Amino acid sequence: MLPLHPQPLSDEVLSSWMVRLAFANGYPLHTFYAALLRHKEPIWNRDIDRHPSPSLINLLSQQTRQQPDALQAMTLSAYNGVVFGNMPMIGNAPWILPVGVFHRTRRRAGMQFCPICLQLDVIPYFRRRWRLAFYAMCEHHFCVMHDGCPRCHSSIAFHRHGVGLKKSIPENALRLCHHCMFDLRWSKPKYLNWPDPHSWIQLRSMLNFFDDGVWAVGSCTLPVGVPFFQGLRALARMIYGRHGHHLRHQLSKELGIPVAERFSAKNIEFEFLCPEDRLVLMLTTFWLLENWPARFVSTCKAVRFTRSRIAEVPTLLPYWLARIADEHLNYRPYWPNEDEVDSAVTYLLSRGQPITHHSLGNALGLSRESAITAWNLWRAQ
C-alpha cells in the first residue's frame, strides 16, 4: 500500500486523481505507474477517463484501499444511462468532449475548467462534469468555461507535467498549463450577455441536476434522462446544422442576438464547438423548450422548417420530440431507438416492474403502436 494516497475530491475525474496520487508520492507519472507500481500497460496514450482497464482499477484499489466501484464511478462511464445509453469503446461519444489522443499529447480540447473554481480550490483538481460538452458554463460562478490555456492556447493536459529529461514536478501542478506554466487560476472569467432570463434559469437548473434523471417537457414527464438529452442534442444540431440557415435568422430576430452570424452552417459535431458557442446553443435550445411545444412549433413554421430537417436519421429522435415534429411538422410514424428502449428497460427492472408494451409505453410516453414496436425491438435484442 502506498505511503500517501490522497482521497478523491468531490466529482473528481479519475485522471486528475491519478496525477495527484503520483505527485503526492513524489514521482513523475511514468516512473510511478510503470516502475514503482509495475503497471506495464499503456495509460496516457488513451482517454483514461473513458475506459480504464480492469487491471489498472484493481491495482489502484489495492494500493489506495479505494473500492473498485468507487474508482469506476470517477470515470465518464458513470454517465451511462444518464446522458447517453452506453459509451462506445472507440470513437466519439455524444456529449463527451474528445481529447484527440496522439501518442501522449492531446490534439483536442477535451477538458475544460472554471478559473474561479481553481482559485477557490484548496487542492486544485479537475471535475468529471468538466468533460461534458453541454457543461459550457460553470454552475457556481456562471462564467463561460475555458477549454485551453489563454496564454499559449494549449489544450489542458495535466498528465504532461513531469515529462522530459528533468522530470521535475512543479508545486500545485494541476493549476498550471503544462506547456507554458501559466497559472490557470488567473485566466480572465468570461460572461455571456443573454437576453432571456427564463432559459438562463432552466440551463442553470439542468447543470445542477442533470444526473437526477427526471425531466418534464411540456405535458410529458420523462423518468429517464437519455431521451431528454437525445432530444436536446437534436435541437442544438437543428439550429447550427446545414439546414438551419433560415431558422438561425428567425432566432436572431426573436432573441435579438446574432445567432445567424455565430453559426454559419458549421458542419461539425456539437462536441467540437468552442465553449461560448456551445453555451449559446444550449441557451437557445432551452429558449425553444419554453412553453413546449408552442414556441418550438411556431418558430419552425415561421421558416417552413420540416420534420425531415430536424434529424437526418429519423430513429435518432426520442418520442417527446418526434411526436411533436410528426404532429405539427410532418406525419411520419415514430420508431423508438435502441438507446431509448434500453434506458426504459433499465429503469423498469430497477423498480421490479415487468417489461411489457404497456410498461414501456408508460415509461417513455409512447402511443400503443409505438409501445408495441419498442417491446418488439427489446425482445429482438
Coordinates of C-alpha atoms in Angstrom, one line a residue:
M1 CA 0.0 0.0 0.0
L2 CA 1.3 3.5 -0.9
P3 CA 2.5 5.7 1.9
L4 CA 0.5 8.7 0.6
H5 CA -2.9 8.2 -1.0
P6 CA -4.9 11.4 -1.3
Q7 CA -8.7 10.9 -1.2
P8 CA -10.7 11.7 -4.4
L9 CA -12.3 15.1 -4.2
S10 CA -15.9 15.9 -5.0
D11 CA -16.7 15.0 -8.6
E12 CA -13.0 14.5 -9.3
V13 CA -12.3 12.8 -12.6
L14 CA -10.1 9.7 -12.5
S15 CA -7.1 11.1 -14.4
S16 CA -6.9 14.1 -12.1
W17 CA -6.8 11.9 -9.0
M18 CA -4.2 9.6 -10.6
V19 CA -1.9 12.5 -11.3
R20 CA -2.4 13.8 -7.8
L21 CA -1.6 10.4 -6.4
A22 CA 1.7 10.1 -8.2
F23 CA 2.8 13.7 -7.4
A24 CA 1.8 13.3 -3.7
N25 CA 4.2 10.4 -3.5
G26 CA 6.9 12.5 -5.2
Y27 CA 7.1 10.7 -8.5
P28 CA 6.6 11.7 -12.2
L29 CA 3.8 9.7 -13.8
H30 CA 5.7 7.2 -15.9
T31 CA 8.1 6.3 -13.0
F32 CA 5.3 6.0 -10.6
Y33 CA 3.0 3.7 -12.6
A34 CA 5.5 1.7 -14.7
A35 CA 8.4 1.4 -12.3
L36 CA 7.0 1.7 -8.8
L37 CA 3.6 0.1 -9.3
R38 CA 4.8 -2.1 -12.1
H39 CA 1.8 -1.4 -14.3
K40 CA 3.1 -2.3 -17.8
E41 CA 0.0 -1.5 -19.9
P42 CA -0.1 1.9 -21.6
I43 CA -2.1 4.6 -19.7
W44 CA -1.6 8.1 -21.0
N45 CA -1.8 7.3 -24.7
R46 CA -5.6 6.9 -24.5
D47 CA -8.5 8.6 -22.9
I48 CA -8.1 7.0 -19.5
D49 CA -11.3 8.6 -18.2
R50 CA -13.5 6.7 -20.6
H51 CA -12.4 3.0 -20.3
P52 CA -9.6 2.3 -17.9
S53 CA -8.5 -1.3 -17.9
P54 CA -9.8 -3.6 -15.1
S55 CA -6.2 -4.3 -14.2
L56 CA -5.5 -0.6 -13.6
I57 CA -8.6 -0.2 -11.5
N58 CA -7.7 -3.2 -9.4
L59 CA -4.1 -2.0 -8.9
L60 CA -5.2 1.4 -7.8
S61 CA -7.7 -0.2 -5.4
Q62 CA -5.0 -2.4 -3.8
Q63 CA -2.6 0.4 -3.4
T64 CA -5.0 3.0 -2.0
R65 CA -7.8 1.0 -0.4
Q66 CA -10.4 2.7 -2.6
Q67 CA -13.2 0.4 -3.7
P68 CA -13.1 -0.6 -7.4
D69 CA -16.7 0.6 -7.9
A70 CA -15.8 4.0 -6.4
L71 CA -12.9 4.3 -8.8
Q72 CA -15.0 3.3 -11.8
A73 CA -17.6 5.9 -10.7
M74 CA -14.9 8.6 -11.3
T75 CA -14.8 7.8 -15.0
L76 CA -17.1 9.0 -17.7
S77 CA -18.9 5.7 -17.8
A78 CA -20.8 6.9 -14.7
Y79 CA -22.9 8.8 -17.2
N80 CA -24.2 5.6 -18.9
G81 CA -28.0 5.7 -18.7
V82 CA -27.9 9.3 -17.6
V83 CA -27.0 11.4 -20.6
F84 CA -26.3 8.6 -23.1
G85 CA -27.1 4.9 -23.4
N86 CA -23.7 3.2 -23.3
M87 CA -20.4 4.9 -24.1
P88 CA -18.7 3.2 -27.1
M89 CA -15.3 1.6 -26.6
I90 CA -13.8 3.6 -29.5
G91 CA -14.8 6.7 -31.4
N92 CA -16.6 9.8 -30.3
A93 CA -19.4 9.7 -27.7
P94 CA -22.3 12.1 -27.5
W95 CA -21.9 14.9 -25.0
I96 CA -18.3 13.8 -24.2
L97 CA -15.6 16.3 -25.2
P98 CA -13.0 14.3 -27.3
V99 CA -9.4 14.7 -26.3
G100 CA -7.9 13.8 -29.7
V101 CA -5.2 11.5 -28.4
F102 CA -1.9 11.4 -30.4
H103 CA 0.6 9.3 -28.5
R104 CA 0.6 11.1 -25.1
T105 CA -0.4 14.5 -26.5
R106 CA -3.9 16.0 -26.8
R107 CA -5.0 17.5 -30.1
R108 CA -8.5 18.4 -28.9
A109 CA -9.8 20.5 -26.1
G110 CA -11.2 17.6 -24.2
M111 CA -11.0 19.1 -20.7
Q112 CA -12.5 22.4 -19.6
F113 CA -12.0 24.4 -16.4
C114 CA -13.6 27.3 -14.5
P115 CA -10.8 29.7 -13.3
I116 CA -12.8 30.8 -10.3
C117 CA -13.2 27.2 -9.1
L118 CA -9.5 26.7 -9.5
Q119 CA -8.9 29.9 -7.5
L120 CA -11.1 28.7 -4.6
D121 CA -9.7 25.1 -4.6
V122 CA -7.5 24.4 -1.6
I123 CA -6.2 21.5 -3.6
P124 CA -6.5 22.1 -7.3
Y125 CA -8.3 19.4 -9.3
F126 CA -10.4 18.7 -12.4
R127 CA -14.0 17.7 -12.3
R128 CA -15.6 14.9 -14.1
R129 CA -18.5 17.1 -15.4
W130 CA -16.0 19.4 -17.0
R131 CA -15.7 16.8 -19.7
L132 CA -19.3 17.2 -20.7
A133 CA -19.9 19.3 -23.8
F134 CA -23.2 20.8 -22.5
Y135 CA -21.4 22.0 -19.4
A136 CA -20.2 25.2 -21.1
M137 CA -20.9 27.4 -18.1
C138 CA -19.9 27.0 -14.5
E139 CA -23.0 26.2 -12.5
H140 CA -21.5 28.0 -9.5
H141 CA -19.9 31.1 -10.9
F142 CA -21.9 31.5 -14.2
C143 CA -18.8 32.2 -16.3
V144 CA -18.1 30.6 -19.7
M145 CA -15.8 27.5 -19.3
H146 CA -12.3 27.7 -20.6
D147 CA -11.0 24.8 -22.8
G148 CA -7.3 25.7 -23.0
C149 CA -4.5 27.9 -21.8
P150 CA -5.3 31.6 -22.5
R151 CA -1.6 32.4 -23.0
C152 CA -0.3 29.6 -25.3
H153 CA -3.7 28.1 -26.3
S154 CA -2.6 24.6 -25.5
S155 CA -5.2 22.0 -24.5
I156 CA -5.4 21.1 -20.8
A157 CA -3.1 18.1 -20.3
F158 CA -2.1 18.0 -16.7
H159 CA -0.6 14.5 -17.2
R160 CA 2.2 16.1 -19.2
H161 CA 3.7 17.7 -16.0
G162 CA 7.0 16.0 -15.1
V163 CA 7.7 14.7 -18.6
G164 CA 11.1 15.3 -20.1
L165 CA 14.7 15.0 -19.0
K166 CA 14.4 16.9 -15.7
K167 CA 11.1 15.2 -14.8
S168 CA 10.6 18.0 -12.2
I169 CA 7.1 18.4 -10.8
P170 CA 6.0 22.0 -10.1
E171 CA 4.2 22.7 -6.9
N172 CA 0.4 22.7 -7.4
A173 CA 1.0 21.4 -10.9
L174 CA -2.7 20.9 -11.7
R175 CA -3.4 24.5 -11.8
L176 CA -0.6 25.3 -14.2
C177 CA -0.5 25.0 -18.0
H178 CA 1.7 22.0 -18.8
H179 CA 3.3 23.9 -21.8
C180 CA 4.0 27.5 -20.7
M181 CA 3.4 27.2 -16.9
F182 CA 0.7 29.9 -16.9
D183 CA -1.4 29.8 -13.7
L184 CA -4.8 28.8 -15.0
R185 CA -6.4 30.4 -11.9
W186 CA -5.7 33.8 -13.3
S187 CA -7.5 33.2 -16.6
K188 CA -9.9 36.1 -17.1
P189 CA -13.5 34.9 -16.5
K190 CA -15.8 35.4 -19.5
Y191 CA -19.5 36.1 -19.1
L192 CA -22.2 35.9 -21.7
N193 CA -24.8 38.6 -22.1
W194 CA -28.1 36.7 -22.6
P195 CA -31.4 38.4 -23.1
D196 CA -33.8 35.8 -21.8
P197 CA -33.7 35.1 -18.1
H198 CA -36.0 32.1 -18.1
S199 CA -33.8 30.0 -20.5
W200 CA -30.8 31.0 -18.4
I201 CA -32.5 29.7 -15.2
Q202 CA -33.5 26.5 -17.0
L203 CA -30.0 25.8 -18.1
R204 CA -28.6 26.5 -14.7
S205 CA -31.1 24.1 -13.2
M206 CA -30.1 21.4 -15.8
L207 CA -26.4 21.9 -15.0
N208 CA -27.1 21.4 -11.3
F209 CA -29.4 18.4 -11.6
F210 CA -28.7 16.7 -14.9
D211 CA -27.9 13.4 -13.3
D212 CA -31.2 13.2 -11.4
G213 CA -32.8 11.5 -14.5
V214 CA -36.4 13.0 -14.4
W215 CA -37.3 15.7 -17.0
A216 CA -40.5 17.5 -17.8
V217 CA -41.0 18.5 -21.5
G218 CA -44.4 20.3 -21.6
S219 CA -47.0 17.8 -20.5
C220 CA -44.6 14.8 -20.9
T221 CA -42.6 13.8 -17.9
L222 CA -39.6 11.5 -18.7
P223 CA -38.5 9.3 -15.8
V224 CA -35.2 8.6 -17.6
G225 CA -32.7 11.2 -18.8
V226 CA -31.3 9.7 -22.0
P227 CA -34.4 10.6 -24.2
F228 CA -34.3 14.1 -22.9
F229 CA -30.6 14.6 -23.8
Q230 CA -31.1 12.9 -27.2
G231 CA -33.7 15.5 -28.0
L232 CA -31.6 18.3 -26.6
R233 CA -28.7 17.4 -28.8
A234 CA -31.0 17.0 -31.9
L235 CA -32.5 20.5 -31.3
A236 CA -29.0 22.0 -30.9
R237 CA -27.9 20.3 -34.1
M238 CA -31.1 21.6 -35.9
I239 CA -30.1 25.2 -35.0
Y240 CA -26.4 25.2 -36.1
G241 CA -26.5 22.5 -38.8
R242 CA -26.5 22.8 -42.5
H243 CA -30.3 23.0 -42.8
G244 CA -30.7 25.7 -40.2
H245 CA -29.9 28.9 -42.2
H246 CA -33.5 30.4 -42.1
L247 CA -34.1 29.1 -38.6
R248 CA -31.0 30.9 -37.3
H249 CA -32.1 34.2 -38.9
Q250 CA -35.6 33.7 -37.3
L251 CA -34.0 33.0 -33.9
S252 CA -31.7 36.1 -34.3
K253 CA -34.8 38.2 -34.9
E254 CA -36.8 36.8 -32.0
L255 CA -33.9 36.8 -29.4
G256 CA -32.3 40.0 -30.6
I257 CA -28.8 38.4 -30.7
P258 CA -26.6 37.4 -33.7
V259 CA -27.3 33.7 -33.8
A260 CA -27.1 33.6 -37.6
E261 CA -23.7 35.2 -37.7
R262 CA -22.3 33.0 -35.0
F263 CA -23.3 29.7 -36.6
S264 CA -23.0 29.8 -40.4
A265 CA -23.8 26.2 -41.1
K266 CA -21.0 24.6 -39.2
N267 CA -20.8 21.0 -40.3
I268 CA -19.2 19.6 -37.2
E269 CA -20.4 17.8 -34.2
F270 CA -21.6 19.8 -31.1
E271 CA -18.7 18.4 -29.0
F272 CA -16.1 20.1 -31.3
L273 CA -17.5 23.6 -30.9
C274 CA -15.9 26.2 -28.5
P275 CA -17.4 26.7 -25.1
E276 CA -19.1 30.0 -25.9
D277 CA -20.7 28.6 -29.0
R278 CA -21.9 25.6 -27.0
L279 CA -23.3 27.8 -24.3
V280 CA -25.2 30.0 -26.8
L281 CA -26.7 26.8 -28.4
M282 CA -27.8 25.4 -25.1
L283 CA -29.5 28.7 -24.1
T284 CA -31.1 28.9 -27.5
T285 CA -32.3 25.3 -27.2
F286 CA -33.8 26.0 -23.8
W287 CA -35.5 29.1 -25.2
L288 CA -37.2 26.8 -27.8
L289 CA -38.2 24.5 -25.0
E290 CA -40.1 27.2 -23.1
N291 CA -43.9 26.7 -23.3
W292 CA -43.3 23.5 -25.1
P293 CA -44.3 22.8 -27.8
A294 CA -45.9 26.1 -28.8
R295 CA -42.8 28.2 -29.2
F296 CA -40.9 25.4 -31.0
V297 CA -43.8 24.8 -33.5
S298 CA -44.4 28.5 -34.2
T299 CA -40.7 29.2 -34.7
C300 CA -40.3 26.2 -37.1
K301 CA -43.5 27.0 -39.0
A302 CA -42.4 30.6 -39.5
V303 CA -39.5 29.4 -41.7
R304 CA -41.2 26.3 -43.1
F305 CA -38.8 24.1 -41.1
T306 CA -40.0 20.5 -41.7
R307 CA -39.6 17.3 -39.6
S308 CA -37.1 15.8 -42.0
R309 CA -34.7 18.7 -41.3
I310 CA -34.6 18.0 -37.6
A311 CA -32.7 14.7 -37.9
E312 CA -31.2 13.0 -41.0
V313 CA -31.8 9.7 -39.2
P314 CA -35.4 9.7 -38.0
T315 CA -35.0 6.9 -35.5
L316 CA -32.5 9.0 -33.5
L317 CA -35.2 11.3 -32.3
P318 CA -36.8 10.5 -28.9
Y319 CA -40.5 10.2 -28.7
W320 CA -41.2 13.5 -27.0
L321 CA -39.6 15.4 -29.9
A322 CA -40.6 13.1 -32.7
R323 CA -44.3 13.2 -31.6
I324 CA -44.4 17.0 -31.8
A325 CA -42.5 17.0 -35.1
D326 CA -44.8 14.4 -36.6
E327 CA -47.9 16.1 -35.4
H328 CA -47.0 19.6 -36.4
L329 CA -44.2 19.4 -39.0
N330 CA -44.9 16.1 -40.6
Y331 CA -46.9 12.9 -40.3
R332 CA -44.4 10.1 -40.2
P333 CA -44.9 7.3 -37.6
Y334 CA -42.4 7.3 -34.7
W335 CA -40.0 4.3 -34.3
P336 CA -38.2 4.2 -30.9
N337 CA -34.4 3.9 -30.9
E338 CA -32.4 1.2 -29.1
D339 CA -30.8 3.6 -26.5
E340 CA -34.3 4.9 -25.6
V341 CA -35.7 1.4 -25.1
D342 CA -32.6 0.2 -23.2
S343 CA -32.8 3.1 -20.7
A344 CA -36.5 2.5 -20.1
V345 CA -35.9 -1.3 -19.6
T346 CA -33.1 -0.5 -17.1
Y347 CA -35.5 1.9 -15.2
L348 CA -38.3 -0.7 -15.1
L349 CA -36.1 -3.6 -14.0
S350 CA -34.6 -1.4 -11.2
R351 CA -38.1 -1.0 -9.8
G352 CA -39.1 -4.6 -10.2
Q353 CA -41.7 -3.9 -12.9
P354 CA -42.4 -6.3 -15.7
I355 CA -41.3 -5.5 -19.3
T356 CA -44.4 -5.2 -21.3
H357 CA -45.5 -2.9 -24.1
H358 CA -47.8 -1.2 -21.5
S359 CA -44.9 -0.6 -19.1
L360 CA -42.6 0.6 -21.8
G361 CA -45.3 2.9 -23.2
N362 CA -45.9 4.4 -19.8
A363 CA -42.2 4.9 -19.1
L364 CA -41.5 6.6 -22.4
G365 CA -44.8 8.3 -23.0
L366 CA -45.5 6.2 -26.2
S367 CA -48.6 5.6 -28.1
R368 CA -49.9 2.0 -28.1
E369 CA -48.5 1.3 -31.6
S370 CA -45.1 2.8 -30.8
A371 CA -45.0 0.9 -27.4
I372 CA -45.5 -2.4 -29.2
T373 CA -42.7 -1.5 -31.6
A374 CA -40.4 -0.7 -28.6
W375 CA -41.4 -4.0 -26.9
N376 CA -40.6 -6.0 -30.1
L377 CA -37.3 -4.1 -30.5
W378 CA -36.3 -5.1 -27.0
R379 CA -37.3 -8.7 -27.4
A380 CA -35.3 -9.0 -30.6
Q381 CA -32.1 -7.9 -28.9

